[in-house]
mmCIF file of C-alpha atoms in Angstrom:
data_model
loop_
_atom_site.group_PDB
_atom_site.id
_atom_site.type_symbol
_atom_site.label_atom_id
_atom_site.label_comp_id
_atom_site.label_asym_id
_atom_site.label_seq_id
_atom_site.Cartn_x
_atom_site.Cartn_y
_atom_site.Cartn_z
ATOM 1 C CA MET A 12 135.750 -50.171 -78.447
ATOM 2 C CA SER A 13 132.439 -48.316 -78.749
ATOM 3 C CA ILE A 14 129.503 -50.632 -79.438
ATOM 4 C CA CYS A 15 126.142 -49.341 -80.661
ATOM 5 C CA VAL A 16 123.090 -51.159 -81.925
ATOM 6 C CA GLY A 17 121.723 -50.280 -85.360
ATOM 7 C CA VAL A 18 118.055 -51.062 -85.950
ATOM 8 C CA ASP A 19 116.313 -51.043 -89.333
ATOM 9 C CA ILE A 20 112.532 -50.906 -88.965
ATOM 10 C CA GLY A 21 110.807 -52.114 -92.116
ATOM 11 C CA GLY A 22 107.239 -52.850 -93.040
ATOM 12 C CA THR A 23 107.672 -56.598 -92.487
ATOM 13 C CA LYS A 24 110.761 -57.032 -90.300
ATOM 14 C CA ILE A 25 112.897 -55.340 -87.675
ATOM 15 C CA ALA A 26 116.581 -56.109 -88.206
ATOM 16 C CA ALA A 27 119.186 -55.179 -85.599
ATOM 17 C CA SER A 28 122.967 -55.435 -85.357
ATOM 18 C CA ALA A 29 125.511 -54.709 -82.661
ATOM 19 C CA VAL A 30 128.186 -52.705 -84.477
ATOM 20 C CA ALA A 31 131.673 -51.481 -83.593
ATOM 21 C CA GLU A 32 133.517 -49.268 -86.117
ATOM 22 C CA GLY A 33 131.447 -50.609 -88.987
ATOM 23 C CA ALA A 34 131.928 -54.273 -88.053
ATOM 24 C CA ILE A 35 128.863 -56.334 -87.165
ATOM 25 C CA LEU A 36 129.350 -58.300 -83.945
ATOM 26 C CA GLU A 37 125.887 -59.806 -83.472
ATOM 27 C CA GLN A 38 122.590 -59.734 -85.372
ATOM 28 C CA ALA A 39 118.961 -60.363 -84.466
ATOM 29 C CA LEU A 40 115.637 -60.228 -86.289
ATOM 30 C CA ARG A 41 111.972 -59.770 -85.438
ATOM 31 C CA GLU A 42 108.807 -59.593 -87.501
ATOM 32 C CA THR A 43 107.274 -56.122 -87.543
ATOM 33 C CA PRO A 44 104.234 -56.662 -85.291
ATOM 34 C CA ALA A 45 101.118 -55.626 -87.190
ATOM 35 C CA GLN A 46 102.566 -52.125 -87.703
ATOM 36 C CA ALA A 47 101.067 -50.963 -84.376
ATOM 37 C CA PRO A 48 103.262 -48.228 -82.842
ATOM 38 C CA ASP A 49 103.180 -49.615 -79.294
ATOM 39 C CA ASP A 50 104.043 -53.129 -80.435
ATOM 40 C CA ILE A 51 106.875 -51.917 -82.671
ATOM 41 C CA VAL A 52 108.424 -49.932 -79.817
ATOM 42 C CA ALA A 53 108.212 -53.022 -77.599
ATOM 43 C CA ALA A 54 109.767 -55.210 -80.311
ATOM 44 C CA VAL A 55 112.707 -52.818 -80.735
ATOM 45 C CA GLY A 56 113.291 -52.839 -76.985
ATOM 46 C CA ASP A 57 113.184 -56.630 -77.012
ATOM 47 C CA VAL A 58 115.657 -57.043 -79.870
ATOM 48 C CA VAL A 59 118.108 -54.572 -78.291
ATOM 49 C CA ARG A 60 117.979 -56.506 -75.005
ATOM 50 C CA GLU A 61 118.641 -59.748 -76.878
ATOM 51 C CA LEU A 62 121.785 -58.282 -78.409
ATOM 52 C CA GLN A 63 122.910 -56.914 -75.043
ATOM 53 C CA GLU A 64 122.528 -60.367 -73.492
ATOM 54 C CA ARG A 65 124.516 -61.976 -76.291
ATOM 55 C CA LEU A 66 127.327 -59.452 -75.952
ATOM 56 C CA GLY A 67 127.501 -59.760 -72.192
ATOM 57 C CA ALA A 68 128.449 -57.302 -69.476
ATOM 58 C CA ASP A 69 132.014 -56.948 -70.764
ATOM 59 C CA ALA A 70 130.784 -55.391 -74.028
ATOM 60 C CA PRO A 71 128.200 -52.750 -73.059
ATOM 61 C CA VAL A 72 126.002 -51.088 -75.679
ATOM 62 C CA GLU A 73 126.342 -47.309 -75.521
ATOM 63 C CA ALA A 74 123.503 -46.154 -77.777
ATOM 64 C CA VAL A 75 120.949 -47.205 -80.385
ATOM 65 C CA GLY A 76 120.602 -45.862 -83.915
ATOM 66 C CA VAL A 77 117.241 -46.449 -85.561
ATOM 67 C CA ALA A 78 116.604 -46.251 -89.307
ATOM 68 C CA CYS A 79 113.049 -46.174 -90.580
ATOM 69 C CA ALA A 80 111.297 -45.220 -93.799
ATOM 70 C CA GLY A 81 109.564 -41.898 -93.413
ATOM 71 C CA PHE A 82 109.970 -38.204 -92.757
ATOM 72 C CA ILE A 83 111.952 -37.483 -89.587
ATOM 73 C CA ASP A 84 111.765 -33.970 -88.140
ATOM 74 C CA ARG A 85 114.907 -31.815 -88.125
ATOM 75 C CA GLY A 86 115.558 -32.520 -84.460
ATOM 76 C CA GLY A 87 115.512 -36.273 -84.992
ATOM 77 C CA ASP A 88 112.716 -36.739 -82.462
ATOM 78 C CA VAL A 89 109.488 -37.344 -84.368
ATOM 79 C CA VAL A 90 108.440 -39.523 -87.294
ATOM 80 C CA VAL A 91 106.221 -36.998 -89.034
ATOM 81 C CA PHE A 92 104.950 -39.502 -91.603
ATOM 82 C CA ALA A 93 105.847 -43.097 -92.453
ATOM 83 C CA PRO A 94 104.253 -44.463 -95.634
ATOM 84 C CA ASN A 95 104.442 -48.145 -94.671
ATOM 85 C CA LEU A 96 103.888 -47.898 -90.919
ATOM 86 C CA ALA A 97 101.082 -46.468 -88.797
ATOM 87 C CA TRP A 98 103.122 -43.463 -87.651
ATOM 88 C CA ARG A 99 101.859 -39.903 -87.892
ATOM 89 C CA ASP A 100 103.665 -37.312 -85.736
ATOM 90 C CA GLU A 101 104.993 -40.173 -83.613
ATOM 91 C CA PRO A 102 107.498 -39.096 -80.868
ATOM 92 C CA LEU A 103 109.515 -42.206 -81.578
ATOM 93 C CA ARG A 104 112.904 -41.244 -80.175
ATOM 94 C CA SER A 105 111.691 -40.614 -76.632
ATOM 95 C CA ARG A 106 109.549 -43.749 -76.678
ATOM 96 C CA LEU A 107 112.470 -45.890 -77.824
ATOM 97 C CA GLU A 108 114.777 -44.370 -75.207
ATOM 98 C CA GLU A 109 112.260 -45.371 -72.570
ATOM 99 C CA ALA A 110 111.948 -48.888 -74.035
ATOM 100 C CA THR A 111 115.700 -49.489 -74.324
ATOM 101 C CA GLY A 112 117.101 -47.406 -71.475
ATOM 102 C CA LEU A 113 119.715 -46.060 -73.884
ATOM 103 C CA PRO A 114 120.289 -42.879 -75.916
ATOM 104 C CA VAL A 115 118.595 -43.195 -79.314
ATOM 105 C CA VAL A 116 119.377 -41.527 -82.629
ATOM 106 C CA LEU A 117 116.543 -41.570 -85.168
ATOM 107 C CA GLU A 118 117.252 -41.353 -88.899
ATOM 108 C CA ASN A 119 115.544 -41.879 -92.237
ATOM 109 C CA ASP A 120 116.449 -45.326 -93.593
ATOM 110 C CA ALA A 121 117.949 -44.118 -96.882
ATOM 111 C CA ASN A 122 119.992 -41.474 -95.040
ATOM 112 C CA ALA A 123 121.283 -44.149 -92.682
ATOM 113 C CA ALA A 124 122.192 -46.434 -95.592
ATOM 114 C CA ALA A 125 123.987 -43.559 -97.342
ATOM 115 C CA TRP A 126 125.941 -42.841 -94.183
ATOM 116 C CA GLY A 127 126.891 -46.501 -93.886
ATOM 117 C CA GLU A 128 128.219 -46.557 -97.452
ATOM 118 C CA PHE A 129 129.974 -43.224 -96.892
ATOM 119 C CA ARG A 130 131.760 -44.359 -93.744
ATOM 120 C CA PHE A 131 132.448 -48.018 -94.423
ATOM 121 C CA GLY A 132 131.286 -48.972 -97.918
ATOM 122 C CA ALA A 133 131.590 -47.903 -101.535
ATOM 123 C CA ALA A 134 131.994 -44.174 -100.755
ATOM 124 C CA ARG A 135 134.508 -44.388 -97.899
ATOM 125 C CA ASP A 136 137.185 -42.541 -99.904
ATOM 126 C CA VAL A 137 135.146 -39.448 -100.903
ATOM 127 C CA GLU A 138 133.719 -36.429 -99.091
ATOM 128 C CA GLU A 139 130.601 -35.971 -101.234
ATOM 129 C CA MET A 140 128.351 -38.739 -102.464
ATOM 130 C CA VAL A 141 124.815 -39.650 -103.401
ATOM 131 C CA LEU A 142 123.221 -43.017 -102.710
ATOM 132 C CA ILE A 143 120.045 -44.068 -104.467
ATOM 133 C CA THR A 144 118.209 -47.225 -103.469
ATOM 134 C CA LEU A 145 116.211 -48.899 -106.214
ATOM 135 C CA GLY A 146 113.624 -50.915 -104.340
ATOM 136 C CA THR A 147 109.852 -50.675 -104.131
ATOM 137 C CA GLY A 148 110.461 -46.966 -104.656
ATOM 138 C CA VAL A 149 113.588 -44.855 -105.116
ATOM 139 C CA GLY A 150 115.188 -43.723 -101.886
ATOM 140 C CA GLY A 151 118.091 -41.342 -101.569
ATOM 141 C CA GLY A 152 120.782 -40.143 -99.220
ATOM 142 C CA ILE A 153 123.216 -37.276 -99.816
ATOM 143 C CA VAL A 154 126.498 -36.477 -98.073
ATOM 144 C CA VAL A 155 128.146 -33.083 -98.685
ATOM 145 C CA ASP A 156 131.396 -32.027 -96.995
ATOM 146 C CA GLY A 157 131.194 -35.141 -94.838
ATOM 147 C CA GLU A 158 127.717 -34.360 -93.487
ATOM 148 C CA LEU A 159 124.294 -35.784 -94.264
ATOM 149 C CA VAL A 160 121.938 -33.425 -96.087
ATOM 150 C CA ARG A 161 118.661 -33.402 -94.165
ATOM 151 C CA GLY A 162 117.127 -30.113 -95.267
ATOM 152 C CA SER A 163 115.513 -27.318 -93.277
ATOM 153 C CA HIS A 164 112.678 -29.543 -92.067
ATOM 154 C CA GLY A 165 114.492 -32.884 -91.964
ATOM 155 C CA MET A 166 112.877 -34.042 -95.186
ATOM 156 C CA GLY A 167 115.647 -33.527 -97.718
ATOM 157 C CA ALA A 168 117.046 -36.080 -100.176
ATOM 158 C CA GLU A 169 113.623 -37.469 -101.154
ATOM 159 C CA VAL A 170 115.062 -37.853 -104.631
ATOM 160 C CA GLY A 171 112.560 -40.483 -105.750
ATOM 161 C CA HIS A 172 109.952 -37.762 -105.976
ATOM 162 C CA MET A 173 111.737 -35.554 -108.462
ATOM 163 C CA ARG A 174 109.288 -35.025 -111.323
ATOM 164 C CA MET A 175 110.692 -36.705 -114.429
ATOM 165 C CA VAL A 176 107.665 -37.026 -116.741
ATOM 166 C CA PRO A 177 104.946 -34.337 -116.740
ATOM 167 C CA ASP A 178 101.562 -36.056 -116.415
ATOM 168 C CA GLY A 179 103.294 -39.445 -116.308
ATOM 169 C CA HIS A 180 102.355 -42.486 -114.237
ATOM 170 C CA ARG A 181 100.726 -41.732 -110.902
ATOM 171 C CA CYS A 182 103.087 -42.078 -107.945
ATOM 172 C CA GLY A 183 102.171 -43.304 -104.480
ATOM 173 C CA CYS A 184 102.878 -39.790 -103.192
ATOM 174 C CA GLY A 185 99.924 -38.506 -105.229
ATOM 175 C CA ASN A 186 101.876 -36.682 -107.926
ATOM 176 C CA LYS A 187 102.430 -37.853 -111.493
ATOM 177 C CA GLY A 188 105.711 -38.653 -113.200
ATOM 178 C CA CYS A 189 108.005 -39.057 -110.179
ATOM 179 C CA TRP A 190 111.406 -40.651 -110.730
ATOM 180 C CA GLU A 191 110.537 -43.702 -108.657
ATOM 181 C CA VAL A 192 107.616 -44.564 -110.928
ATOM 182 C CA TYR A 193 110.168 -45.289 -113.674
ATOM 183 C CA ALA A 194 113.408 -46.353 -111.968
ATOM 184 C CA SER A 195 112.198 -48.676 -109.209
ATOM 185 C CA GLY A 196 111.491 -52.335 -108.648
ATOM 186 C CA SER A 197 107.801 -51.487 -108.802
ATOM 187 C CA ALA A 198 108.311 -50.010 -112.271
ATOM 188 C CA LEU A 199 110.166 -53.134 -113.356
ATOM 189 C CA VAL A 200 107.330 -55.379 -112.169
ATOM 190 C CA ARG A 201 104.637 -53.134 -113.667
ATOM 191 C CA GLU A 202 106.232 -53.226 -117.111
ATOM 192 C CA ALA A 203 106.873 -56.979 -116.959
ATOM 193 C CA ARG A 204 103.256 -57.664 -116.004
ATOM 194 C CA GLU A 205 101.985 -55.471 -118.827
ATOM 195 C CA LEU A 206 104.227 -57.288 -121.293
ATOM 196 C CA VAL A 207 102.908 -60.711 -120.283
ATOM 197 C CA ALA A 208 99.285 -59.576 -119.953
ATOM 198 C CA GLY A 209 99.401 -58.080 -123.448
ATOM 199 C CA GLY A 210 100.410 -61.398 -124.946
ATOM 200 C CA SER A 211 103.608 -60.043 -126.463
ATOM 201 C CA PRO A 212 105.510 -62.667 -128.469
ATOM 202 C CA HIS A 213 108.669 -61.398 -126.757
ATOM 203 C CA ALA A 214 107.355 -62.308 -123.298
ATOM 204 C CA GLY A 215 107.625 -66.073 -123.631
ATOM 205 C CA ALA A 216 110.259 -66.666 -120.953
ATOM 206 C CA LEU A 217 108.556 -64.329 -118.508
ATOM 207 C CA ALA A 218 105.185 -65.948 -119.199
ATOM 208 C CA ASP A 219 106.710 -69.366 -118.542
ATOM 209 C CA ALA A 220 108.319 -68.163 -115.327
ATOM 210 C CA CYS A 221 105.016 -66.904 -113.934
ATOM 211 C CA ALA A 222 102.981 -69.823 -115.347
ATOM 212 C CA GLY A 223 100.916 -67.366 -117.376
ATOM 213 C CA ASP A 224 99.808 -65.330 -114.357
ATOM 214 C CA PRO A 225 101.130 -61.764 -114.694
ATOM 215 C CA GLN A 226 100.264 -60.983 -111.076
ATOM 216 C CA ALA A 227 102.743 -63.638 -109.943
ATOM 217 C CA ILE A 228 105.667 -61.704 -111.423
ATOM 218 C CA ASN A 229 108.096 -60.067 -109.008
ATOM 219 C CA GLY A 230 111.418 -58.317 -109.385
ATOM 220 C CA VAL A 231 113.518 -61.347 -108.480
ATOM 221 C CA MET A 232 111.746 -63.344 -111.196
ATOM 222 C CA VAL A 233 112.477 -60.719 -113.863
ATOM 223 C CA THR A 234 116.123 -60.502 -112.801
ATOM 224 C CA THR A 235 116.515 -64.273 -112.836
ATOM 225 C CA VAL A 236 115.024 -64.577 -116.332
ATOM 226 C CA ALA A 237 117.262 -61.718 -117.508
ATOM 227 C CA GLN A 238 120.356 -63.369 -116.067
ATOM 228 C CA GLN A 239 119.409 -66.485 -118.023
ATOM 229 C CA GLY A 240 119.700 -64.406 -121.187
ATOM 230 C CA ASP A 241 116.099 -63.536 -122.026
ATOM 231 C CA PRO A 242 116.112 -60.418 -124.267
ATOM 232 C CA ALA A 243 112.752 -59.063 -123.042
ATOM 233 C CA ALA A 244 113.681 -59.253 -119.361
ATOM 234 C CA ARG A 245 117.066 -57.699 -120.120
ATOM 235 C CA GLU A 246 115.360 -54.846 -121.944
ATOM 236 C CA LEU A 247 113.123 -54.203 -118.938
ATOM 237 C CA LEU A 248 116.152 -53.924 -116.657
ATOM 238 C CA GLU A 249 117.887 -51.703 -119.201
ATOM 239 C CA ASP A 250 114.905 -49.359 -119.096
ATOM 240 C CA VAL A 251 115.128 -49.112 -115.302
ATOM 241 C CA GLY A 252 118.882 -48.503 -115.581
ATOM 242 C CA ARG A 253 118.361 -45.800 -118.202
ATOM 243 C CA TRP A 254 115.858 -43.966 -116.012
ATOM 244 C CA ALA A 255 118.216 -44.293 -113.050
ATOM 245 C CA GLY A 256 121.076 -42.790 -115.056
ATOM 246 C CA GLU A 257 118.989 -39.885 -116.300
ATOM 247 C CA GLY A 258 117.927 -38.986 -112.773
ATOM 248 C CA LEU A 259 121.491 -39.263 -111.510
ATOM 249 C CA ALA A 260 122.572 -36.808 -114.203
ATOM 250 C CA SER A 261 120.086 -34.271 -112.837
ATOM 251 C CA LEU A 262 121.410 -34.784 -109.314
ATOM 252 C CA ALA A 263 124.987 -34.389 -110.545
ATOM 253 C CA ALA A 264 124.070 -31.075 -112.181
ATOM 254 C CA ILE A 265 123.002 -29.791 -108.758
ATOM 255 C CA LEU A 266 125.450 -31.473 -106.388
ATOM 256 C CA ASP A 267 128.542 -32.491 -108.413
ATOM 257 C CA PRO A 268 129.293 -35.375 -106.004
ATOM 258 C CA GLY A 269 132.494 -37.390 -105.978
ATOM 259 C CA LEU A 270 130.629 -40.681 -106.266
ATOM 260 C CA LEU A 271 127.169 -41.974 -107.174
ATOM 261 C CA VAL A 272 126.165 -45.233 -105.502
ATOM 262 C CA ILE A 273 123.278 -47.511 -106.496
ATOM 263 C CA GLY A 274 121.823 -49.890 -103.922
ATOM 264 C CA GLY A 275 118.483 -51.521 -103.186
ATOM 265 C CA GLY A 276 116.961 -54.765 -104.390
ATOM 266 C CA VAL A 277 117.123 -53.948 -108.111
ATOM 267 C CA SER A 278 120.882 -53.451 -107.841
ATOM 268 C CA ALA A 279 121.176 -57.243 -107.426
ATOM 269 C CA ALA A 280 120.894 -57.347 -111.233
ATOM 270 C CA GLY A 281 124.428 -55.882 -111.328
ATOM 271 C CA ASP A 282 125.674 -54.836 -114.740
ATOM 272 C CA LEU A 283 122.254 -55.443 -116.307
ATOM 273 C CA VAL A 284 121.198 -52.226 -114.541
ATOM 274 C CA LEU A 285 124.553 -50.558 -113.920
ATOM 275 C CA THR A 286 125.771 -50.512 -117.537
ATOM 276 C CA PRO A 287 122.706 -48.711 -118.972
ATOM 277 C CA ALA A 288 122.658 -46.418 -115.931
ATOM 278 C CA ARG A 289 126.247 -45.354 -116.568
ATOM 279 C CA ALA A 290 125.572 -44.822 -120.273
ATOM 280 C CA ALA A 291 122.458 -42.711 -119.652
ATOM 281 C CA PHE A 292 124.241 -40.735 -116.946
ATOM 282 C CA ALA A 293 127.164 -39.872 -119.226
ATOM 283 C CA ARG A 294 124.823 -39.052 -122.121
ATOM 284 C CA ASN A 295 122.716 -36.625 -120.057
ATOM 285 C CA LEU A 296 125.414 -35.080 -117.880
ATOM 286 C CA THR A 297 125.498 -31.285 -118.074
ATOM 287 C CA GLY A 298 128.807 -30.064 -119.501
ATOM 288 C CA ARG A 299 129.740 -33.522 -120.751
ATOM 289 C CA GLY A 300 133.043 -33.501 -122.566
ATOM 290 C CA HIS A 301 134.280 -30.637 -120.399
ATOM 291 C CA ARG A 302 134.152 -32.187 -116.935
ATOM 292 C CA ASP A 303 135.044 -35.370 -115.117
ATOM 293 C CA VAL A 304 132.332 -38.019 -115.293
ATOM 294 C CA THR A 305 131.403 -38.992 -111.752
ATOM 295 C CA PRO A 306 131.781 -42.755 -111.193
ATOM 296 C CA VAL A 307 128.541 -44.715 -110.786
ATOM 297 C CA VAL A 308 129.091 -47.823 -108.660
ATOM 298 C CA LEU A 309 127.156 -50.485 -106.802
ATOM 299 C CA ALA A 310 126.686 -50.278 -103.043
ATOM 300 C CA GLU A 311 128.854 -52.633 -100.994
ATOM 301 C CA LEU A 312 127.034 -53.140 -97.685
ATOM 302 C CA GLY A 313 123.763 -54.580 -99.004
ATOM 303 C CA ASN A 314 120.910 -54.876 -96.497
ATOM 304 C CA ASP A 315 123.275 -54.100 -93.627
ATOM 305 C CA ALA A 316 123.954 -50.531 -94.764
ATOM 306 C CA GLY A 317 121.086 -48.950 -92.819
ATOM 307 C CA MET A 318 121.960 -50.728 -89.577
ATOM 308 C CA ILE A 319 125.665 -49.966 -89.869
ATOM 309 C CA GLY A 320 124.972 -46.344 -90.747
ATOM 310 C CA ALA A 321 122.436 -45.873 -87.946
ATOM 311 C CA ALA A 322 124.795 -47.427 -85.400
ATOM 312 C CA ASP A 323 127.647 -45.168 -86.497
ATOM 313 C CA LEU A 324 125.452 -42.068 -86.314
ATOM 314 C CA ALA A 325 124.492 -43.092 -82.780
ATOM 315 C CA SER A 326 128.142 -43.571 -81.824
ATOM 316 C CA ARG A 327 128.938 -40.022 -82.949
ATOM 317 C CA ARG A 328 126.367 -38.515 -80.575
ATOM 318 C CA VAL A 329 127.329 -40.249 -77.333
#
């Protein structure tokens, strides 16, 4: 049994799992230490050693797969740019190999999550799939002919930055009208805050939930109010779902995948997002009525997808 550790480095936490053939054997967690590169490398080394100690000498770890948000160069050696961490042209793979004493595979977090769903989750029965993660932004991972699409420079599948609305809302990337400005958790919160701040008579339940303070609204709050039946909160989630479906239709026109998978924090709303996403996808699909409609489904692995995917990618290279 080949055991690898999958590590997901986020802006606030470092999550790690010892994984064998998609099954999690042990898990450990650390806070991301002040986003300083040296401290993060040390924390990853520490969490890998903890898992090794728990597994014992009879279950050796063969390699480490690391998933992190950011642009990874084609060779999988350098984090060229990470938006939520202090990494610019950081030679992370070699530093982590030194810290752990093990071979390391470095991958973009959305790519790793897509690979996890492809191998062991919702897309395990297809050869071509697209995963989008609806979180703070919109992440993406694409598998074609059983291989991850990374692009010529390692920066492919940044689907959240497709331009959807000319001169639309400003995106964190600097451009205007990107998909993630409309189909993300941040978009959901922005619209909910505007609704409450504007004193809309339809915002009563949301206003009560945040005690009249629009800045206190978060995505979980909107989802909870929607699940309780509030029409305004449901409409906000429907809008996010509609935007998600429209973007997926554009991706399907290019890639024609066998499956489209929606993950990320917003996907916790379930059918409140999935139903309008499916409707918008079918309505905007090129050649509709003359082709099969690609299924749009929820991800299955949740927050573990990136760790499981990263560990499996590491196992394939040792």
